[in-house]
Coordinates of C-alpha atoms and ligand atoms in Angstrom, one line a residue:
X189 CA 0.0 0.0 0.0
X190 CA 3.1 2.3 0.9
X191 CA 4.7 1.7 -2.0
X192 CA 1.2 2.7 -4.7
X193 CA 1.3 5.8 -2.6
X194 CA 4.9 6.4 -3.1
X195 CA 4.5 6.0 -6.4
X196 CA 1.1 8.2 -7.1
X197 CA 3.4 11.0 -4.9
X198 CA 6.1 10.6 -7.8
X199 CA 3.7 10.4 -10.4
X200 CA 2.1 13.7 -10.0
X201 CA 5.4 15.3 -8.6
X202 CA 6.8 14.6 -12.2
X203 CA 3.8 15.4 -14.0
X204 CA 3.8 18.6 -12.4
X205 CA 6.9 20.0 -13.0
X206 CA 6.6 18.6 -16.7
X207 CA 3.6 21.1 -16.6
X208 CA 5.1 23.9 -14.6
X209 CA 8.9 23.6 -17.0
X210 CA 6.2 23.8 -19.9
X211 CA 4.0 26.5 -18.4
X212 CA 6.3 28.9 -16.6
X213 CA 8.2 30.8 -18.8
X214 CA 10.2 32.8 -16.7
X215 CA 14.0 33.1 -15.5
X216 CA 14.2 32.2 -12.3
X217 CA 16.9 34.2 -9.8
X218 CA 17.4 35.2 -6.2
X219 CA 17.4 39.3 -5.5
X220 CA 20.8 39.5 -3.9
X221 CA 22.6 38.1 -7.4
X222 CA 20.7 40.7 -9.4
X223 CA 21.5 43.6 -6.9
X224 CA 25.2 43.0 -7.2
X225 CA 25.0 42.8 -10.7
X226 CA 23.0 46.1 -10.5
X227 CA 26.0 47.6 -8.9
X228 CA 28.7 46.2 -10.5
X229 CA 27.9 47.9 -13.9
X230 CA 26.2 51.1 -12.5
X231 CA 29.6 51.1 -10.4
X232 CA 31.4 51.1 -13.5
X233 CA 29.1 53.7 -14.7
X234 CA 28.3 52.0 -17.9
X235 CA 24.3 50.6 -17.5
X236 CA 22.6 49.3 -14.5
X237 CA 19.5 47.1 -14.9
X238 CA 16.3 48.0 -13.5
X239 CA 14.1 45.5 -12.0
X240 CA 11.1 47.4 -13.5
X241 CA 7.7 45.5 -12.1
X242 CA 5.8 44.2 -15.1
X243 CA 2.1 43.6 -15.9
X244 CA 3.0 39.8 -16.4
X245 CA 1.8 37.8 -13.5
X246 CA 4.2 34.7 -12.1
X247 CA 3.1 31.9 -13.9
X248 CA 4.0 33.2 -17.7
X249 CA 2.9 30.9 -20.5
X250 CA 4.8 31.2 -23.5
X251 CA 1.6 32.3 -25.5
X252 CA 1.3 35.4 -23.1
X253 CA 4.9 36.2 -23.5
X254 CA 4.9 36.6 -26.9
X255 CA 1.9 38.6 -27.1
X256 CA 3.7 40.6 -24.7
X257 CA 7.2 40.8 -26.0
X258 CA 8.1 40.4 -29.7
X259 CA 11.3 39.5 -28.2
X260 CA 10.5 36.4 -27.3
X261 CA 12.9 34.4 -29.6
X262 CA 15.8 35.9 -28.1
X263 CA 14.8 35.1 -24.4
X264 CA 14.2 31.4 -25.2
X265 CA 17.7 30.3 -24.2
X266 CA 16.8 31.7 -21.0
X267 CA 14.0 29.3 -20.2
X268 CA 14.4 27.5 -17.4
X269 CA 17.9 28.8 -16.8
X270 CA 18.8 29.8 -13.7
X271 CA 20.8 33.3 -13.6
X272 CA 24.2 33.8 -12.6
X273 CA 25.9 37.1 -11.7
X274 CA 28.2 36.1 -14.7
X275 CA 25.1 35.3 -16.8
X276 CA 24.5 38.2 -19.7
X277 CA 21.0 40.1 -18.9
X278 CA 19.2 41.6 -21.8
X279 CA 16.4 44.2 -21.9
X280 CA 13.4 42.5 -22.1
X281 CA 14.3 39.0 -20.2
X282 CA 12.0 38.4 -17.4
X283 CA 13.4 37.6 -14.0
X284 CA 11.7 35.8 -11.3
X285 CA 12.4 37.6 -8.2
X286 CA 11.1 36.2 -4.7
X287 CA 7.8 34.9 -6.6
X288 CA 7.3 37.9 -8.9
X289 CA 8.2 38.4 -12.1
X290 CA 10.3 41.6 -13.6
X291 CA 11.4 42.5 -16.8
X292 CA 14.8 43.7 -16.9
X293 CA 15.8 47.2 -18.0
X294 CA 19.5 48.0 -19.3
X295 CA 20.2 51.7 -18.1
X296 CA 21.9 53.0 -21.3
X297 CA 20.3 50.2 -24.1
X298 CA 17.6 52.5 -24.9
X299 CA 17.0 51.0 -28.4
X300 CA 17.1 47.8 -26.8
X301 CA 18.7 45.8 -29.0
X302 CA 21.5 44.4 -26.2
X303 CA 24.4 46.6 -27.0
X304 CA 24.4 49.2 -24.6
X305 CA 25.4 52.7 -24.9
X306 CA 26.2 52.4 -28.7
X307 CA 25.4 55.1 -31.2
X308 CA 22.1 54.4 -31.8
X309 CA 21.4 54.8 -27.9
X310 CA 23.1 58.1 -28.1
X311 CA 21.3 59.3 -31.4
X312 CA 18.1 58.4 -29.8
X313 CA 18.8 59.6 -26.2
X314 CA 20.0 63.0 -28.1
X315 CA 17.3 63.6 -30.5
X316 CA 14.5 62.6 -27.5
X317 CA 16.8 65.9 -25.5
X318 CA 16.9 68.2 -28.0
X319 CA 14.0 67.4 -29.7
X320 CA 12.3 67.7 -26.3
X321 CA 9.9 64.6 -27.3
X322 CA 7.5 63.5 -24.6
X323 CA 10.0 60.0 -23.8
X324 CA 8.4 56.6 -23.0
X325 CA 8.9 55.5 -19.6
X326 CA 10.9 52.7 -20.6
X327 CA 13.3 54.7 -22.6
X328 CA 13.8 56.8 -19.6
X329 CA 15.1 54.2 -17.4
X330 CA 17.2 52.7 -20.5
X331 CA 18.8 56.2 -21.1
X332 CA 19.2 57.7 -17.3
X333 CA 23.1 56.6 -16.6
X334 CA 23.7 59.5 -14.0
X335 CA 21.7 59.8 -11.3
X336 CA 18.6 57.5 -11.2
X337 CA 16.2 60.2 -10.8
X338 CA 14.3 59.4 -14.1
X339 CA 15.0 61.6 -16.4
X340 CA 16.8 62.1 -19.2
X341 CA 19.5 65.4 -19.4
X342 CA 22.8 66.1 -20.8
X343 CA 24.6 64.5 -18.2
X344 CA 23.0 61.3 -19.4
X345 CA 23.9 61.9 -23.2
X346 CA 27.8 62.8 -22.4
X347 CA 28.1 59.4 -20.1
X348 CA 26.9 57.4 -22.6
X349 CA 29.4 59.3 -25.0
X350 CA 31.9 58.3 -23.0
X351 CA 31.5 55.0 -22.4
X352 CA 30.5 54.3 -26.1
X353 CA 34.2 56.2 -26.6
X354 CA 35.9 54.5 -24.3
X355 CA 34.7 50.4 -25.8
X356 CA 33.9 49.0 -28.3
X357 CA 30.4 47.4 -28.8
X358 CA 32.2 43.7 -28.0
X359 CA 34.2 44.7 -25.3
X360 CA 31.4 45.8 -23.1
X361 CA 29.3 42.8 -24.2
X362 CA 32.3 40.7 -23.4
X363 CA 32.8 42.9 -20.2
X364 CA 29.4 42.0 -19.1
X365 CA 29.4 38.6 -20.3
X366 CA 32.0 38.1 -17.6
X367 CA 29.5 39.7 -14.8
X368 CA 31.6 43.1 -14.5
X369 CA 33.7 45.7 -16.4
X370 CA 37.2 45.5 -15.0
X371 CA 37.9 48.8 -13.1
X372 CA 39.8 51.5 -15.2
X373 CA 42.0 53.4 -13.5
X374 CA 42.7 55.9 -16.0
X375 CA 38.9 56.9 -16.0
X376 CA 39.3 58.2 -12.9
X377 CA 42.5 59.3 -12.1
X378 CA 43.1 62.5 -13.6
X379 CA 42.3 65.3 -11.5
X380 CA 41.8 63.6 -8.0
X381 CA 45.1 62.8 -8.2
X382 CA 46.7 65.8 -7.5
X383 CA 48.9 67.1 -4.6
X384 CA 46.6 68.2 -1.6
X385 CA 44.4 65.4 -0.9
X386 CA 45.0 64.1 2.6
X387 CA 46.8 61.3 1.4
X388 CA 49.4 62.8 -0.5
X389 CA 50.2 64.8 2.6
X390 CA 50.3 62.2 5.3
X391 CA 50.8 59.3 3.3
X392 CA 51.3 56.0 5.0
X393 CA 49.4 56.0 8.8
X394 CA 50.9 54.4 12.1
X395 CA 50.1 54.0 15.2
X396 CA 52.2 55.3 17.9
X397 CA 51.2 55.2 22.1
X398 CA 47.8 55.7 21.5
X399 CA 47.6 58.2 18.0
X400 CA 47.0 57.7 14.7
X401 CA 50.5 59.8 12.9
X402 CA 51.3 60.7 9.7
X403 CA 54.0 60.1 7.5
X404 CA 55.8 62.5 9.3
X405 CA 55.2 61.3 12.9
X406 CA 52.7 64.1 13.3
X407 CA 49.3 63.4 15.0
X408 CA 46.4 62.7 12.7
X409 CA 42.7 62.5 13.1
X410 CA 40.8 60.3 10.4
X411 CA 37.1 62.0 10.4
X412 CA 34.7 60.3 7.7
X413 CA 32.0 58.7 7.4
X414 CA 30.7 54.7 7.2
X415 CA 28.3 53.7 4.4
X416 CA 25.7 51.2 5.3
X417 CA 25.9 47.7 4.7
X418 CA 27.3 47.9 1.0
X419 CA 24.9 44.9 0.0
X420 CA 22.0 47.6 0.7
X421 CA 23.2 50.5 -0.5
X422 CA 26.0 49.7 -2.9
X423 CA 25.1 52.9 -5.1
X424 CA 27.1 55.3 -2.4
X425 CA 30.2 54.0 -3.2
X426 CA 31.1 55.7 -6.2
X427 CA 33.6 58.5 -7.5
X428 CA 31.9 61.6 -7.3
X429 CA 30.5 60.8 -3.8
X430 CA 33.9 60.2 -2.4
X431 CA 35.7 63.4 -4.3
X432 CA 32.2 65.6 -3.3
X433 CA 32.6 64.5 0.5
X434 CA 36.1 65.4 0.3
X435 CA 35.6 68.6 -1.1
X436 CA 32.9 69.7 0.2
X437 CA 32.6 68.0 3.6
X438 CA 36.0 68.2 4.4
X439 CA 36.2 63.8 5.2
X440 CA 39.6 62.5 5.0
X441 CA 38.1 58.9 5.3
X442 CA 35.9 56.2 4.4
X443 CA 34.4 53.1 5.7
X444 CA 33.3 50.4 3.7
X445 CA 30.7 48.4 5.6
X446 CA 30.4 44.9 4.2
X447 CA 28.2 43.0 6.6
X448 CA 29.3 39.2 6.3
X449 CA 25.9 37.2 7.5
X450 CA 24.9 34.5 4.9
X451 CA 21.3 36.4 6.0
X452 CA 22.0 39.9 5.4
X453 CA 23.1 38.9 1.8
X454 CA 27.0 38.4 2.3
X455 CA 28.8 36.6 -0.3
X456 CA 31.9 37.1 -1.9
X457 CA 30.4 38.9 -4.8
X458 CA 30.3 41.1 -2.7
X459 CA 34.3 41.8 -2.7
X460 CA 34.2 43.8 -5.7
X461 CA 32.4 47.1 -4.4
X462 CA 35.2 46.9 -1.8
X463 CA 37.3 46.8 -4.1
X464 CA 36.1 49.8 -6.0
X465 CA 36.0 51.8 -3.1
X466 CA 39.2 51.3 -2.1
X467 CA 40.4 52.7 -6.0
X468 CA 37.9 55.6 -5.8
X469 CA 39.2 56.5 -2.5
X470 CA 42.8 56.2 -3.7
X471 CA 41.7 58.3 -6.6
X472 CA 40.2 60.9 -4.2
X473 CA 43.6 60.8 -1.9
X474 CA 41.8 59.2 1.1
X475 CA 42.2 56.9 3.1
X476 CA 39.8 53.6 3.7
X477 CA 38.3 51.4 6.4
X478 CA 37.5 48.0 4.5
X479 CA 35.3 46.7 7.3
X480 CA 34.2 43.3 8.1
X481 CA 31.2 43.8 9.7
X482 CA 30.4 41.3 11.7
X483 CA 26.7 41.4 13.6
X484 CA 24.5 38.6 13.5
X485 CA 27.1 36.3 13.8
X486 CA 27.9 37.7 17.2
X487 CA 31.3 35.9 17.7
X488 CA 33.9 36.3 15.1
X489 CA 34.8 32.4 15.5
X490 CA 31.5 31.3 14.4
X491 CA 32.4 28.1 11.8
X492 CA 32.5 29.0 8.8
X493 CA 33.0 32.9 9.7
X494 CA 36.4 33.4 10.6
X495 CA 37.1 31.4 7.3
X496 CA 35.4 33.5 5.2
X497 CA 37.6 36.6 7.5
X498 CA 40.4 35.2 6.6
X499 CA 40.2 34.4 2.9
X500 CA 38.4 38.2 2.2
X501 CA 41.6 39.6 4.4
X502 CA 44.2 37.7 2.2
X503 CA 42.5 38.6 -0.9
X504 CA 42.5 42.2 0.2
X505 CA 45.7 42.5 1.7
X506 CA 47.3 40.5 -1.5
X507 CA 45.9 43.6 -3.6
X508 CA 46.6 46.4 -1.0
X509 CA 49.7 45.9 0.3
X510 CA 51.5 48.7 -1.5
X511 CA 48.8 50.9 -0.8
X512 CA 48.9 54.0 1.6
X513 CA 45.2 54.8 2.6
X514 CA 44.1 51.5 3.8
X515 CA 43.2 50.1 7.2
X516 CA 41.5 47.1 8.2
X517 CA 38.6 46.4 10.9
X518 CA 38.7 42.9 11.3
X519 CA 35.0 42.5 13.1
X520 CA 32.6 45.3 13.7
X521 CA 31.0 44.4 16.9
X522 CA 31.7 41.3 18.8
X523 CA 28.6 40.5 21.0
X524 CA 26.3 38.2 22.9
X525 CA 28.4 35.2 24.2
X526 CA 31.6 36.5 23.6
X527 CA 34.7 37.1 25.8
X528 CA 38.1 39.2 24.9
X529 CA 40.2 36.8 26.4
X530 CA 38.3 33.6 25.6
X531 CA 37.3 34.7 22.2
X532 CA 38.2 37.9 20.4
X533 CA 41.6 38.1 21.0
X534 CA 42.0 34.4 19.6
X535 CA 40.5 35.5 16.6
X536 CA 42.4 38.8 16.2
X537 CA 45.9 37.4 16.2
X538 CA 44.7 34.0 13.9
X539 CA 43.7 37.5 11.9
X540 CA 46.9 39.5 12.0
X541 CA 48.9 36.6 11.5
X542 CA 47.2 36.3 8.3
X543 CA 47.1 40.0 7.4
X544 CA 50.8 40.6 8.5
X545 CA 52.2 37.3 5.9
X546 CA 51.4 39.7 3.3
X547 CA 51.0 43.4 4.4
X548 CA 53.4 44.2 7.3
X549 CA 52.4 47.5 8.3
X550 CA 48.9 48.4 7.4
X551 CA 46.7 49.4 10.7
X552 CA 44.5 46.7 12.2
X553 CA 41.5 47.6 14.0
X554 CA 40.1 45.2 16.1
X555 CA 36.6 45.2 17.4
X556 CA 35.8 45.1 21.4
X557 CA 33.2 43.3 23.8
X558 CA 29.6 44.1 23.7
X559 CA 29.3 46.0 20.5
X560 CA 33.1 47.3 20.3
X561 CA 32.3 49.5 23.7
X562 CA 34.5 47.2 26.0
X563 CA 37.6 49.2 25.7
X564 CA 38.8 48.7 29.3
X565 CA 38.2 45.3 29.0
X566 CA 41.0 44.6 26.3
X567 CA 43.4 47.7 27.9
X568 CA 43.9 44.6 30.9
X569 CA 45.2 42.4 28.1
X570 CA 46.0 43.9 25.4
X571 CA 47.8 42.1 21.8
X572 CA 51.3 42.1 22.1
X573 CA 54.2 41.9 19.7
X574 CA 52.5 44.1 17.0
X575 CA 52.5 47.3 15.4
X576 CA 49.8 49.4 14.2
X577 CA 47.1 47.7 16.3
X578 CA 44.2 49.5 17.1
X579 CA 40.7 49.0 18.8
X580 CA 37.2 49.7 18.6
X581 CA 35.4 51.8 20.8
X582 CA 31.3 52.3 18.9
X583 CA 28.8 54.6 20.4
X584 CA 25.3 55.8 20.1
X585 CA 24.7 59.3 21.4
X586 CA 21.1 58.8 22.7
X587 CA 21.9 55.6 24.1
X588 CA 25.9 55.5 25.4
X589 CA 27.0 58.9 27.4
X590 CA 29.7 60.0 30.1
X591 CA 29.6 56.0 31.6
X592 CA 31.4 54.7 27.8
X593 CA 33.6 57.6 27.6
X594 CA 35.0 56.4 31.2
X595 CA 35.9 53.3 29.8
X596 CA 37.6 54.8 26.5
X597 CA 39.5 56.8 29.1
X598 CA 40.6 54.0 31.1
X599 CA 41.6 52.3 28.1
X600 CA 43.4 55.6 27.0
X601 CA 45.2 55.9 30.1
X602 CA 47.0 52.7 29.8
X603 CA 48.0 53.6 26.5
X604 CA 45.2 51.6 24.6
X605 CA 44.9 52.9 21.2
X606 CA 41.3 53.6 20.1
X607 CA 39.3 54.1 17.1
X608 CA 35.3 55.5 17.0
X609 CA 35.0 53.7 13.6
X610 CA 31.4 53.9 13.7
X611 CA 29.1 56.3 15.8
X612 CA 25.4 57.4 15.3
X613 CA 23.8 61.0 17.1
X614 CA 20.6 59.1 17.2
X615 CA 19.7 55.7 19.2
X616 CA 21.4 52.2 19.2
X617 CA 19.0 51.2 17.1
X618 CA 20.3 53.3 14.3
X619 CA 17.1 55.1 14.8
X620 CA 14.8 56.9 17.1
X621 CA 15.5 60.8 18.5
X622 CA 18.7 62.4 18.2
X623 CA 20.8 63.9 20.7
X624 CA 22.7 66.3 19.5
X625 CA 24.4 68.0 22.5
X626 CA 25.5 64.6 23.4
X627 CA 27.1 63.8 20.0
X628 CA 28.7 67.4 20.5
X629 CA 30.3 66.3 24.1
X630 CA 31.0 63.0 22.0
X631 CA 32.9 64.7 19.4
X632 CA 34.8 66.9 22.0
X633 CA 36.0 64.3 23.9
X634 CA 37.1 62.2 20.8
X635 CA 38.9 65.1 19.4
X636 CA 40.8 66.0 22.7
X637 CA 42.1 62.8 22.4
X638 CA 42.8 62.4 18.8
X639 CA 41.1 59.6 18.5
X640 CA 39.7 59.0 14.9
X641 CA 35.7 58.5 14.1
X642 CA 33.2 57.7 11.6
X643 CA 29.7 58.4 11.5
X644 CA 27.3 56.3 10.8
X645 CA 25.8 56.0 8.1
X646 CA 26.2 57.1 4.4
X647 CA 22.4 56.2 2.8
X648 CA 19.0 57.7 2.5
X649 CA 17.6 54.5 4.1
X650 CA 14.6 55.9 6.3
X651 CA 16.3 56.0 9.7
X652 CA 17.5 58.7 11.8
X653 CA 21.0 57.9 11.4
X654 CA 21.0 58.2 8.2
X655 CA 22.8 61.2 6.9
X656 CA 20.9 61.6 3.2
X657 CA 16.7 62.3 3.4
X658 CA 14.3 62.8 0.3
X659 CA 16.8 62.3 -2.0
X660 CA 17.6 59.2 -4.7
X661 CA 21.0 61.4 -5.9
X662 CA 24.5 59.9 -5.0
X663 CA 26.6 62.3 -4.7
X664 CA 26.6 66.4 -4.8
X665 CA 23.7 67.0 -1.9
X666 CA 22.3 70.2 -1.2
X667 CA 22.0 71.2 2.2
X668 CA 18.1 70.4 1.8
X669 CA 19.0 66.5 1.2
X670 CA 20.9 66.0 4.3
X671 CA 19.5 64.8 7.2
X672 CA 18.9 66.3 11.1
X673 CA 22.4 63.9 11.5
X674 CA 23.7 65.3 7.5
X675 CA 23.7 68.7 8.8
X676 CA 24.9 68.0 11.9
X677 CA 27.8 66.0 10.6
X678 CA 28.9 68.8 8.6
X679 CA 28.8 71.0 11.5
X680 CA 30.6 68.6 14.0
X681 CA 33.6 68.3 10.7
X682 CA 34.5 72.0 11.7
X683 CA 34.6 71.9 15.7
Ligands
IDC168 C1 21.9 49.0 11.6 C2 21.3 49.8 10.4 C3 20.0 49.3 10.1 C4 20.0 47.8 9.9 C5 20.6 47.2 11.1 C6 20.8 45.7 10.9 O1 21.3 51.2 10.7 O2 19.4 50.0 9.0 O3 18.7 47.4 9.7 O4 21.9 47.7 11.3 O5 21.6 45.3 9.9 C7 25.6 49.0 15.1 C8 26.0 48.2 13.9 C9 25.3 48.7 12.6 C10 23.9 49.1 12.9 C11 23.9 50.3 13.9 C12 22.5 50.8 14.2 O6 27.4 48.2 13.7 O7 25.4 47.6 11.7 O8 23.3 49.4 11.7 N1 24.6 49.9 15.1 O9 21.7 49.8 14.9 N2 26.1 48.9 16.3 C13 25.4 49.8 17.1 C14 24.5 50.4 16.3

């Protein structure tokens, strides 16, 4: 009797899916995959696809589709394919994401014919401008390259100029082919480059007693900001932003947030907008924090963790090395279960054993107990027989006051070296009221003391400590698209 039911289970199992693979004419895929691939090529500022929601409900039959898209030849390959980042995206292929189906958008293919930002794009995209035609919807998103805000302007036309200067039709279908379009240095070199920038000043950073100091053995203060988690809000790390902040913010520093939590979308894809961070930031003359930010996890040792630490921290020092502006936070925020002695430290030296066989001198932060605010704790037992060792000390102004700053100077005072590489004037929550007079007795005290900091956090995501509000732009802000916490920031930059 089991076995008849067994096999009637089977039965309809197979004839299902023989129905569904006939039925369901969509390509499946999994959000994160698409995101990256998203930032990878708007990163690159060629195209970035646009998960535009269509009309076409999950389960697709091919009839449908081809009433719907004359395309439909092209996308048959795709059928039941399942999309890598490496896999080539073309306007018009439908993506299944989390149960719903979108139809993917090249930004710059505005003819959509899969060759992106090629003279036909440009003629069209120019004669649409000048001609001042009303534009279709979809030939907005193909066209706008700059600053995702939907419309098509001159800035748009002169990207796609560029980029349709700078390769050929095959090289960017090759280039994309392959999942990205290798970073070109000389694109953005030129005039960031130049004597003044804070790096070409201090050049390479070491830690001495408890300071940060310069080339020259002169005290230095690194005062940035942190971006939020980079598999969020990849979109901040780009050129402009980092040169605008510089210029106009007066940052010497960025943090690259990266958290590494199989459930907050980590995976080694991921690598690659830290890796274009760290060039845009060496193009700007700043330095960078490549963080691993460590959260859910809790304690740095967890299994598979500290091997994923270690091979992201070889592969970054193996590129780095010769590099000037970068440090290293090896995890964010230790916390729950977790001991310095017992745990953290462990993991710290397995980590600068790792980092030091390839980079000798770079500057190590290491994160603390309970959320990197256990300063005092490590200053009784501190890592010995290294240089440029530094540790975290993280706090909230609404929520961490005169009590944490005890313990950073307790730390101080026995010569622990300390870095604020993350702080919020809101809540530890990342949210909730801000307290502003606080973060100015904060800032005070971290500034008496040369110690470093970082606020917390570069994105628009609706949160209080987030330092961009009502605003989709990614670099250049008005005063008007800063947050309570923007405007503040840029007021606590000059005390
Ligand atoms: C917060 C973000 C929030 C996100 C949350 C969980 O602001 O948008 O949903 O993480 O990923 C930290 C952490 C930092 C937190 C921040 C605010 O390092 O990742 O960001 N915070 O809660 N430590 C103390 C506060």
């Amino acid at each position: 009797m089991k076995k008849v039911i067994k096999f009637l289970i089977l039965t309809v199992i197979i004839a299902l899916s023989i129905f569904l693979t006939n039925q369901i004419y969509a390509v499946e895929n999994n959000i994160k995959d698409i995101r990256y691939y998203n930032h990878l090529i708007e990163n690159q500022k060629v195209v970035t696809i646009l998960l535009e929601k269509t009309t076409v409900s999950r389960k697709v039959t091919k009839e449908e589709v081809m009433k719907n898209d004359k395309k439909i030849e092209e996308i048959k390959d795709a059928k039941k394919k399942t999309l890598k980042n490496t896999d080539l995206v073309k306007t018009g292929d439908y993506i299944t994401v989390k149960g719903e189906d979108y139809q993917v958008v090249l930004y710059g293919d505005v003819n959509k014919d899969g060759f992106i930002c090629d003279i036909e794009d440009i003629m069209i995209l120019q004669n649409n401008y000048l001609g001042q035609r009303k534009v279709e919807a979809i030939e907005k998103l193909a066209g706008n390259l700059v600053n995702t805000d939907n419309t098509l302007d001159i800035e748009d036309i002169m990207r796609m100029i560029n980029v349709y200067l700078g390769n050929s039709k095959e090289e960017i279908l090759t280039k994309i082919q392959k999942g990205y379009i290798e970073f070109d240095k000389q694109d953005d070199n030129q005039e960031d480059n130049k004597d003044g920038t804070p790096v070409s000043i201090h050049g390479k950073l070491s830690v001495q007693n408890t300071d940060i100091v310069d080339k020259n053995g002169s005290k230095f203060q690194l005062k940035g900001v942190s971006t939020h988690g980079l598999q969020w809000f990849p979109q901040y790390v780009n050129q402009e932003a980092f040169t605008y902040m510089r210029d106009q913010w007066g940052i010497n520093c960025v943090r690259l947030a990266m958290y590494t939590g199989a459930s907050e979308g980590y995976t080694t894809d991921l690598h690659k907008i830290v890796s274009n961070g760290v060039e845009y930031a060496k193009n700007a003359g700043m330095y960078v924090i490549i963080d691993w930010h460590i959260l859910n996890e809790g304690n740095p040792n967890t299994a598979t963790n500290k091997e994923k630490a270690k091979a992201f921290f070889k592969e970054m020092t193996t590129k780095y090395k010769d590099y000037d502006n970068v440090l290293y936070e090896i995890c964010n925020e230790p916390n729950g279960d977790v001991q310095w002695q017992r745990d953290i430290k462990p993991y710290a030296e397995e980590m600068i054993q790792e980092i030091r066989a390839v980079d000798d001198d770079a500057i190590i932060i290491v994160g603390t107990p309970t959320w990197s605010q256990d300063v005092d704790v490590v200053a009784g037992s501190p890592i010995t027989g290294q240089k440029n060792i530094m540790y975290t000390l993280h706090f909230y102004a609404a929520t961490h006051k005169e009590y944490l700053r005890q313990k950073a100077t307790t730390a101080l005072n026995v010569g622990l070296p300390i870095f604020a590489t993350e702080f919020g004037v809101c809540d530890a929550s990342g949210n909730g009221n801000l307290d502003l007079s606080e973060a100015n007795t904060w800032i005070d005290f971290l500034n008496q003391h040369n110690i470093s900091w970082m606020c917390w956090n570069l994105s628009n995501k609706d949160e209080s400590s987030s330092l961009l509000k009502n605003t989709n732009k990614v670099t250049g802000w008005t005063n008007d698209e800063l947050s309570e916490g923007g405007k503040w920031l840029l007021e606590a930059l000059k005390r």
